[in-house]
Coordinates of C-alpha atoms and ligand atoms in Angstrom, one line a residue:
M997 CA 19.8 1.4 -8.1
V998 CA 18.2 -0.6 -5.3
H999 CA 21.5 -1.7 -3.8
E1000 CA 22.8 1.9 -3.9
L1001 CA 19.6 3.0 -2.1
E1002 CA 20.0 0.3 0.5
N1003 CA 23.6 1.3 1.1
N1004 CA 22.6 4.9 1.6
H1005 CA 20.0 3.9 4.2
Q1006 CA 21.8 1.2 6.2
D1007 CA 21.0 2.8 9.5
L1008 CA 17.3 3.3 8.7
L1009 CA 16.9 -0.2 7.5
H1010 CA 18.7 -1.7 10.5
W1011 CA 16.3 0.2 12.7
V1012 CA 13.2 -0.9 10.7
D1013 CA 14.4 -4.5 10.8
T1014 CA 14.7 -4.2 14.6
L1015 CA 11.1 -2.8 14.8
A1016 CA 9.9 -5.5 12.4
N1017 CA 11.4 -8.3 14.5
E1018 CA 9.8 -6.9 17.7
I1019 CA 6.3 -7.0 16.2
E1020 CA 6.5 -10.4 14.6
R1021 CA 5.1 -12.4 17.5
D1022 CA 2.0 -10.1 17.7
A1023 CA 1.6 -10.4 13.9
I1024 CA 1.3 -14.2 14.1
Q1025 CA -1.2 -13.9 17.0
N1026 CA -3.3 -11.3 15.0
D1027 CA -3.3 -13.5 12.0
R1028 CA -4.6 -16.5 14.0
E1029 CA -7.3 -14.5 15.8
G1030 CA -8.2 -12.1 12.9
D1031 CA -7.6 -9.2 15.3
F1032 CA -6.6 -5.7 14.3
V1033 CA -2.9 -4.9 14.7
K1034 CA -3.5 -2.1 17.2
K1035 CA -0.6 -2.9 19.5
Q1036 CA 1.9 -2.8 16.5
V1037 CA 0.4 0.6 15.3
I1038 CA 0.8 2.2 18.8
F1039 CA 4.3 0.7 19.1
L1040 CA 5.4 2.2 15.7
Q1041 CA 3.8 5.5 16.5
K1042 CA 5.8 5.7 19.7
K1043 CA 9.0 4.7 18.0
G1044 CA 8.5 7.4 15.4
L1045 CA 8.2 5.3 12.2
T1046 CA 4.9 7.0 11.3
K1047 CA 6.7 10.3 10.9
L1048 CA 9.0 9.0 8.2
T1049 CA 7.4 11.1 5.3
T1050 CA 6.4 14.1 7.4
P1051 CA 8.2 17.2 6.2
V1052 CA 11.4 18.0 8.1
E1053 CA 10.1 21.5 8.9
F1054 CA 7.1 20.0 10.7
G1055 CA 9.4 17.7 12.8
G1056 CA 9.4 14.6 10.5
S1057 CA 12.1 12.8 8.5
G1058 CA 10.9 14.1 5.0
A1059 CA 11.7 10.7 3.4
S1060 CA 11.6 10.2 -0.3
L1061 CA 9.1 7.8 -2.0
A1062 CA 11.9 5.2 -2.5
T1063 CA 13.0 5.4 1.1
M1064 CA 9.5 5.0 2.4
M1065 CA 9.1 2.0 0.2
L1066 CA 12.2 0.3 1.5
A1067 CA 10.9 0.8 5.1
I1068 CA 7.5 -0.7 4.2
E1069 CA 9.1 -3.6 2.3
R1070 CA 11.2 -4.5 5.4
L1071 CA 8.2 -4.2 7.8
A1072 CA 6.0 -6.4 5.6
G1073 CA 8.6 -9.2 6.0
T1074 CA 7.3 -9.9 9.5
D1075 CA 3.9 -8.2 9.6
A1076 CA 2.2 -7.4 6.2
S1077 CA -1.1 -6.1 7.8
T1078 CA 0.8 -3.5 9.9
A1079 CA 2.9 -2.6 6.8
L1080 CA -0.3 -2.0 4.8
V1081 CA -1.8 0.3 7.6
I1082 CA 1.5 2.2 8.0
G1083 CA 2.0 2.3 4.2
W1084 CA -1.4 4.1 3.6
H1085 CA -0.5 6.6 6.3
L1086 CA 3.1 7.3 5.1
G1087 CA 2.0 7.3 1.5
L1088 CA -0.8 9.8 2.0
I1089 CA 1.4 12.2 4.0
Y1090 CA 4.0 11.9 1.2
A1091 CA 1.4 12.6 -1.4
I1092 CA -0.1 15.7 0.4
R1093 CA 3.4 17.0 1.1
E1094 CA 4.5 16.7 -2.5
T1095 CA 1.3 18.0 -4.2
G1096 CA 0.5 20.7 -1.6
A1097 CA -3.1 19.3 -1.8
W1098 CA -4.2 20.6 1.6
P1099 CA -4.5 24.0 3.3
E1100 CA -1.3 24.5 5.3
E1101 CA -3.0 24.6 8.7
D1102 CA -4.7 21.3 8.2
F1103 CA -1.5 19.6 7.0
Y1104 CA 0.4 21.2 9.9
E1105 CA -2.1 19.8 12.3
L1106 CA -1.9 16.3 10.8
C1107 CA 1.9 16.5 10.8
T1108 CA 2.3 17.7 14.4
Q1109 CA -0.1 15.0 15.6
T1110 CA 1.9 12.4 13.6
V1111 CA 5.2 13.6 15.1
S1112 CA 3.7 13.3 18.6
G1113 CA 2.5 9.7 17.8
A1114 CA -1.2 10.6 17.9
A1115 CA -2.2 10.5 14.2
L1116 CA -2.9 7.9 11.7
I1117 CA -4.5 8.7 8.3
N1118 CA -6.1 6.7 5.5
A1119 CA -8.4 7.5 2.6
C1120 CA -11.7 5.5 2.4
A1121 CA -13.2 5.7 -1.1
T1122 CA -14.5 2.2 -1.7
E1123 CA -18.2 1.4 -1.2
P1124 CA -20.2 -1.8 -1.3
A1125 CA -22.1 -0.5 -4.3
T1126 CA -19.3 1.0 -6.3
G1127 CA -16.5 -1.6 -5.9
S1128 CA -13.1 0.1 -6.8
T1129 CA -13.7 3.8 -7.2
S1130 CA -10.5 3.9 -9.3
R1131 CA -12.8 2.9 -12.2
G1132 CA -14.6 6.2 -12.0
G1133 CA -17.8 5.1 -10.2
V1134 CA -19.7 7.9 -8.6
P1135 CA -19.9 7.5 -4.8
N1136 CA -23.3 6.6 -3.4
T1137 CA -22.2 8.5 -0.3
T1138 CA -23.5 12.1 -0.6
A1139 CA -22.7 15.4 1.1
L1140 CA -25.4 18.1 1.0
P1141 CA -24.7 21.7 2.0
T1142 CA -26.4 22.8 5.2
Q1143 CA -26.0 26.0 7.2
G1144 CA -22.2 26.3 7.9
G1145 CA -21.2 22.9 6.4
Y1146 CA -22.4 19.6 5.0
V1147 CA -24.5 16.6 6.0
M1148 CA -23.1 13.3 4.8
N1149 CA -25.0 10.0 4.3
G1150 CA -23.6 6.7 3.0
E1151 CA -21.1 4.0 3.9
K1152 CA -17.5 3.0 3.1
N1153 CA -16.1 -0.5 3.3
W1154 CA -12.5 -1.7 3.0
A1155 CA -11.4 1.1 5.4
T1156 CA -7.9 -0.2 6.2
G1157 CA -6.6 0.6 9.7
S1158 CA -10.0 2.1 10.7
P1159 CA -9.9 1.0 14.3
S1160 CA -6.9 3.3 14.8
L1161 CA -7.4 6.1 12.3
S1162 CA -7.5 9.6 13.7
H1163 CA -7.9 11.2 10.3
I1164 CA -10.1 9.7 7.6
L1165 CA -10.5 11.0 4.0
I1166 CA -14.0 10.3 2.7
T1167 CA -15.1 10.8 -0.9
A1168 CA -18.7 11.8 -1.4
F1169 CA -20.9 13.0 -4.3
L1170 CA -21.9 16.6 -4.2
P1171 CA -25.2 16.5 -6.1
D1172 CA -25.7 20.3 -6.2
E1173 CA -22.4 20.7 -8.1
N1174 CA -22.2 17.3 -9.9
M1175 CA -18.7 17.0 -8.5
I1176 CA -16.9 14.6 -6.1
G1177 CA -15.7 16.1 -2.8
E1178 CA -13.1 14.7 -0.4
F1179 CA -13.8 15.4 3.2
L1180 CA -11.5 15.1 6.2
V1181 CA -13.4 13.3 9.0
R1182 CA -11.7 13.2 12.4
E1183 CA -12.2 10.3 14.7
G1184 CA -14.4 11.4 17.6
M1185 CA -16.7 13.5 15.5
P1186 CA -20.2 12.7 16.8
G1187 CA -22.2 10.2 14.8
L1188 CA -19.3 8.3 13.1
R1189 CA -20.2 4.7 13.3
H1190 CA -17.8 1.7 12.7
M1191 CA -19.1 -1.8 11.8
H1192 CA -16.7 -4.6 12.3
A1193 CA -17.4 -6.3 9.0
W1194 CA -14.1 -7.9 8.0
D1195 CA -13.0 -11.5 8.2
S1196 CA -10.4 -12.0 5.4
M1197 CA -8.3 -14.8 4.2
S1198 CA -5.4 -12.3 3.6
L1199 CA -4.0 -9.7 5.9
R1200 CA -6.2 -10.8 8.7
G1201 CA -5.0 -8.0 11.0
Y1202 CA -5.5 -5.0 8.7
G1203 CA -8.7 -3.7 10.5
S1204 CA -11.0 -2.9 7.7
D1205 CA -14.2 -1.7 9.3
T1206 CA -17.3 -0.4 7.4
L1207 CA -17.8 3.2 8.2
V1208 CA -21.4 4.4 8.3
F1209 CA -22.5 8.0 8.0
E1210 CA -26.1 8.8 8.9
D1211 CA -27.0 12.5 8.7
F1212 CA -23.4 13.1 9.7
K1213 CA -22.5 16.7 10.1
L1214 CA -19.3 18.3 8.9
P1215 CA -18.0 21.8 9.0
A1216 CA -17.4 23.6 5.6
S1217 CA -13.7 23.5 6.4
A1218 CA -13.7 19.6 6.2
L1219 CA -14.0 19.8 2.4
M1220 CA -10.3 19.4 1.4
D1221 CA -10.8 19.0 -2.4
K1222 CA -13.4 18.7 -5.1
Y1223 CA -13.1 17.4 -8.7
P1224 CA -15.3 16.4 -11.6
I1225 CA -16.7 12.9 -11.9
K1226 CA -14.0 10.6 -13.4
G1227 CA -11.5 13.3 -12.5
V1228 CA -8.5 13.0 -10.1
G1229 CA -8.1 14.8 -6.8
K1230 CA -5.1 17.0 -6.2
R1231 CA -3.3 14.5 -3.9
N1232 CA -3.7 11.8 -6.5
G1233 CA -2.2 14.0 -9.2
A1234 CA 1.5 13.7 -10.3
G1235 CA 1.0 10.1 -11.5
G1236 CA -0.1 8.8 -8.0
G1237 CA 3.4 7.6 -7.2
W1238 CA 2.6 7.4 -3.5
L1239 CA 0.6 4.2 -4.2
L1240 CA 3.9 2.4 -4.8
H1241 CA 3.8 1.5 -1.1
I1242 CA 1.4 -1.3 -2.1
P1243 CA 3.8 -3.2 -4.4
A1244 CA 6.6 -2.5 -1.9
M1245 CA 4.6 -4.2 0.8
H1246 CA 3.8 -7.2 -1.3
L1247 CA 7.4 -7.5 -2.4
G1248 CA 8.3 -7.6 1.3
I1249 CA 6.1 -10.6 1.7
A1250 CA 7.7 -12.4 -1.3
M1251 CA 11.2 -11.5 -0.1
A1252 CA 10.4 -13.0 3.4
A1253 CA 9.2 -16.2 1.7
R1254 CA 12.4 -16.3 -0.4
N1255 CA 14.6 -15.8 2.6
Y1256 CA 12.8 -18.3 4.7
T1257 CA 12.8 -20.9 2.0
I1258 CA 16.5 -20.6 1.1
D1259 CA 17.4 -20.9 4.8
Y1260 CA 15.1 -23.9 5.1
A1261 CA 16.5 -25.6 2.0
S1262 CA 20.1 -25.0 3.4
Q1263 CA 19.2 -26.8 6.6
Y1264 CA 16.6 -29.5 5.9
Q1265 CA 18.3 -32.8 5.3
P1266 CA 16.0 -35.8 5.0
D1267 CA 17.4 -39.3 5.7
S1268 CA 17.6 -40.1 2.0
L1269 CA 20.3 -37.5 1.5
Q1270 CA 23.8 -36.9 2.7
A1271 CA 23.4 -33.1 2.5
P1272 CA 20.6 -30.5 2.8
I1273 CA 18.1 -30.3 -0.1
S1274 CA 19.8 -27.1 -1.3
T1275 CA 22.4 -29.3 -2.9
L1276 CA 19.9 -31.0 -5.2
A1277 CA 19.9 -29.9 -8.8
T1278 CA 16.0 -29.7 -8.9
V1279 CA 15.9 -27.5 -5.8
R1280 CA 18.7 -25.3 -7.1
Q1281 CA 16.7 -24.8 -10.3
H1282 CA 13.6 -23.8 -8.3
I1283 CA 15.7 -21.3 -6.3
G1284 CA 17.2 -20.0 -9.5
R1285 CA 13.7 -19.4 -10.9
L1286 CA 12.7 -17.6 -7.7
E1287 CA 15.6 -15.3 -8.1
A1288 CA 14.9 -14.8 -11.8
M1289 CA 11.4 -13.6 -10.8
L1290 CA 12.2 -11.4 -7.9
I1291 CA 15.5 -9.6 -8.9
P1292 CA 14.1 -7.9 -12.0
A1293 CA 10.8 -7.0 -10.4
R1294 CA 12.6 -5.5 -7.4
H1295 CA 15.0 -3.5 -9.5
Y1296 CA 12.2 -2.1 -11.8
L1297 CA 10.1 -1.1 -8.8
Y1298 CA 12.9 1.0 -7.2
E1299 CA 14.1 2.3 -10.5
V1300 CA 10.7 3.8 -11.1
A1301 CA 10.5 5.2 -7.6
V1302 CA 13.9 6.8 -7.7
R1303 CA 13.2 8.3 -11.2
Y1304 CA 9.8 9.6 -9.8
D1305 CA 11.6 11.2 -6.8
R1306 CA 14.1 12.9 -9.1
L1307 CA 11.5 14.5 -11.4
P1308 CA 10.0 17.9 -10.7
L1309 CA 6.3 17.7 -9.7
E1310 CA 4.9 18.9 -13.0
R1311 CA 6.7 16.1 -15.0
R1312 CA 5.8 13.2 -12.7
E1313 CA 2.5 12.5 -14.5
N1314 CA 4.7 11.3 -17.4
L1315 CA 5.7 8.3 -15.3
S1316 CA 2.1 7.3 -14.6
H1317 CA 2.1 4.2 -16.9
E1318 CA 5.4 3.0 -15.4
I1319 CA 4.1 3.4 -11.9
Q1320 CA 1.1 1.3 -12.8
L1321 CA 3.4 -1.2 -14.6
A1322 CA 5.7 -1.5 -11.5
K1323 CA 2.6 -2.2 -9.4
H1324 CA 1.3 -4.8 -11.8
L1325 CA 4.7 -6.5 -12.3
V1326 CA 5.6 -6.6 -8.6
T1327 CA 2.2 -7.7 -7.1
N1328 CA 1.8 -10.5 -9.7
T1329 CA 5.4 -11.6 -9.5
A1330 CA 5.1 -11.7 -5.7
I1331 CA 2.2 -14.1 -5.9
K1332 CA 4.2 -16.4 -8.2
A1333 CA 7.3 -16.1 -6.1
V1334 CA 5.6 -17.3 -2.9
D1335 CA 4.1 -20.2 -4.8
Q1336 CA 7.6 -21.1 -6.1
A1337 CA 9.0 -20.8 -2.6
M1338 CA 6.4 -23.3 -1.3
R1339 CA 7.4 -25.8 -4.0
I1340 CA 11.0 -25.6 -2.7
A1341 CA 10.0 -26.2 0.9
G1342 CA 7.5 -28.9 0.1
G1343 CA 4.6 -30.0 2.2
H1344 CA 6.2 -28.3 5.2
S1345 CA 5.1 -25.0 3.6
L1346 CA 1.4 -25.9 4.3
L1347 CA 1.9 -26.2 8.1
R1348 CA 0.6 -23.4 10.3
H1349 CA 3.8 -23.2 12.3
A1350 CA 5.8 -22.3 9.2
P1351 CA 5.3 -18.7 7.9
L1352 CA 4.8 -19.7 4.3
E1353 CA 1.1 -20.4 4.4
R1354 CA 0.6 -16.9 5.9
Y1355 CA 2.7 -15.3 3.2
Y1356 CA 0.7 -17.3 0.6
R1357 CA -2.6 -15.9 1.9
D1358 CA -1.3 -12.3 2.5
V1359 CA 0.4 -11.9 -0.8
R1360 CA -2.8 -12.5 -2.8
A1361 CA -4.3 -9.2 -1.7
G1362 CA -2.1 -7.0 -3.8
V1363 CA -4.0 -7.4 -7.1
Y1364 CA -7.2 -6.0 -5.5
N1365 CA -5.7 -2.6 -4.8
P1366 CA -5.2 0.1 -7.4
S1367 CA -4.1 0.3 -10.1
M1368 CA -6.1 -2.7 -11.3
D1369 CA -4.4 -5.0 -13.7
D1370 CA -6.9 -4.5 -16.6
I1371 CA -6.6 -0.7 -16.3
T1372 CA -2.8 -0.9 -16.3
L1373 CA -2.7 -3.0 -19.4
Q1374 CA -5.1 -0.6 -21.1
E1375 CA -2.9 2.3 -20.1
L1376 CA 0.2 0.6 -21.4
A1377 CA -1.5 -0.1 -24.8
D1378 CA -2.6 3.5 -25.0
H1379 CA 0.9 4.8 -24.3
A1380 CA 2.5 2.5 -26.8
L1381 CA 0.0 3.4 -29.6
K1382 CA 0.4 7.1 -28.9
E1383 CA 4.2 6.8 -28.9
R1384 CA 4.2 5.0 -32.3
L1385 CA 1.7 7.4 -33.8
A1386 CA 3.9 10.4 -32.7
R1387 CA 6.8 8.8 -34.7
R1388 CA 4.8 8.2 -37.9
P1389 CA 5.9 10.5 -40.7
K1390 CA 3.2 13.2 -41.3
Q1391 CA 1.3 12.6 -44.6
E1392 CA 1.1 15.4 -47.0
Ligands
FAD1260 C1 -6.3 -5.6 1.5 C2 -7.1 -4.5 1.0 C3 -7.1 -3.2 1.5 C4 -7.9 -2.2 1.0 N1 -7.8 -1.0 1.6 C5 -8.6 0.1 1.1 C6 -8.6 1.3 1.7 O1 -7.9 1.6 2.7 N2 -9.4 2.3 1.2 C7 -10.2 2.1 0.2 O2 -10.9 3.0 -0.3 N3 -10.3 0.9 -0.4 C8 -9.5 -0.2 0.0 N4 -9.5 -1.4 -0.6 C9 -10.5 -1.6 -1.7 C10 -9.8 -1.7 -3.0 O3 -9.1 -0.5 -3.3 C11 -10.9 -2.0 -4.1 O4 -11.8 -0.9 -4.1 C12 -11.6 -3.3 -3.7 O5 -10.7 -4.3 -3.5 C13 -12.6 -3.6 -4.8 O6 -11.9 -3.7 -6.0 P1 -12.1 -5.0 -6.9 O7 -11.5 -4.8 -8.3 O8 -11.5 -6.2 -6.2 O9 -13.7 -5.3 -7.0 P2 -14.8 -4.6 -7.9 O10 -14.5 -3.2 -8.3 O11 -16.0 -4.9 -7.1 O12 -14.7 -5.5 -9.2 C14 -15.0 -6.9 -9.2 C15 -14.7 -7.5 -10.5 O13 -15.4 -6.9 -11.6 C16 -14.5 -6.2 -12.5 N5 -15.0 -4.8 -12.7 C17 -15.8 -4.1 -11.8 N6 -16.1 -2.9 -12.4 C18 -15.6 -2.9 -13.6 C19 -15.5 -1.9 -14.6 N7 -16.2 -0.8 -14.5 N8 -14.8 -2.2 -15.7 C20 -14.2 -3.4 -15.9 N9 -14.2 -4.4 -14.9 C21 -14.8 -4.1 -13.8 C22 -13.1 -6.2 -11.8 O14 -12.1 -6.4 -12.7 C23 -13.2 -7.4 -10.9 O15 -12.8 -8.5 -11.6 C24 -8.7 -2.4 -0.1 C25 -8.8 -3.7 -0.7 C26 -8.0 -4.7 -0.2 C27 -8.0 -6.1 -0.8

């Protein structure tokens, strides 16, 4: 499935590879300094990558989920921080497009700004007090109705890409209705405050400010959706397939580690050998193990994505447990694969001038994004038990 997909998108992938190569030098610099990948985001906006999932009728490329993931995977091979920022943006536009979650005029505005290279969107749900809101925690951020709109108070952390976001989706508790609301905050609205609070081991360029809202005023039209506590918003319906940009990104890091290591093993020849280390049986076993991890994980990821793309919207929810499994399998496999690659390359892999130590740090971030591993395992168990129960003969 994945090879067919790659064959069908050769031109796109060649283009993304070219873009990825152009940003690699800046990525290394950002990683060293812990600086946001601003230059890369502007470059990719100008080149048009940010409009990949924008509907064709609004001037974009209308890419499928699987196509978007291929692009993110390739980008992550040189710059995982940028791939994460762009992945949230492309994934959200894909999700809003597919679910029709937004009023047409707001979506049109986001899309036209994306096409002109001016827009970047992300959703900021996480808060210092709630941890991952995917566990159903009620946001401490509140939005109270006032004349003509709402007033918001609270703060959001882990806001990936925040230094460059033009559109920010913020979840807040609506105490009067005992519901959760999702608001569209536009950068430049008076009172929005960023706090530079990130200094991370992984993805050091991903730009995760803390956003502070103090008596922050929003028009009524900024409320894009509302849903019950522990419920799911419209854009996250249909099984949340758009979140597969996260495993695609982490797979991209692992594939880059694999490629680097195989090339290194084919060239590195210490004095004790007559040929490169790739000729050694031990090294070949390690390479074999690396392939045995990555090939099935990669196939499963894209198989799920293609099946998701082919299903009508109302049946996509049925794939929810497989989407979660794909994320679980790929992010955990990617961590093991980078470790395996480092065993092949030896002590060289620890050195700053080799990319493996960056891959090792970056790849670890995947398990801390939704769906969380324990929730996935729970869902898989629920699904299996329900499936067996449905097959049990009915008792008289
Ligand atoms: C690189 C990166 C980028 C991110 N970007 C964004 C973003 O753009 N927008 C955004 O909103 N968020 C973002 N996040 C935040 C992310 O989605 C999580 O909310 C955040 O990582 C906290 O989740 P956690 O499981 O690590 O921690 P916590 O939720 O604080 O949990 C800590 C530990 O306690 C356990 N735990 C906590 N609560 C429960 C519970 N109720 N039941 C069982 N176990 C529990 C967890 O398993 C975990 O072991 C990002 C995170 C990372 C790492």
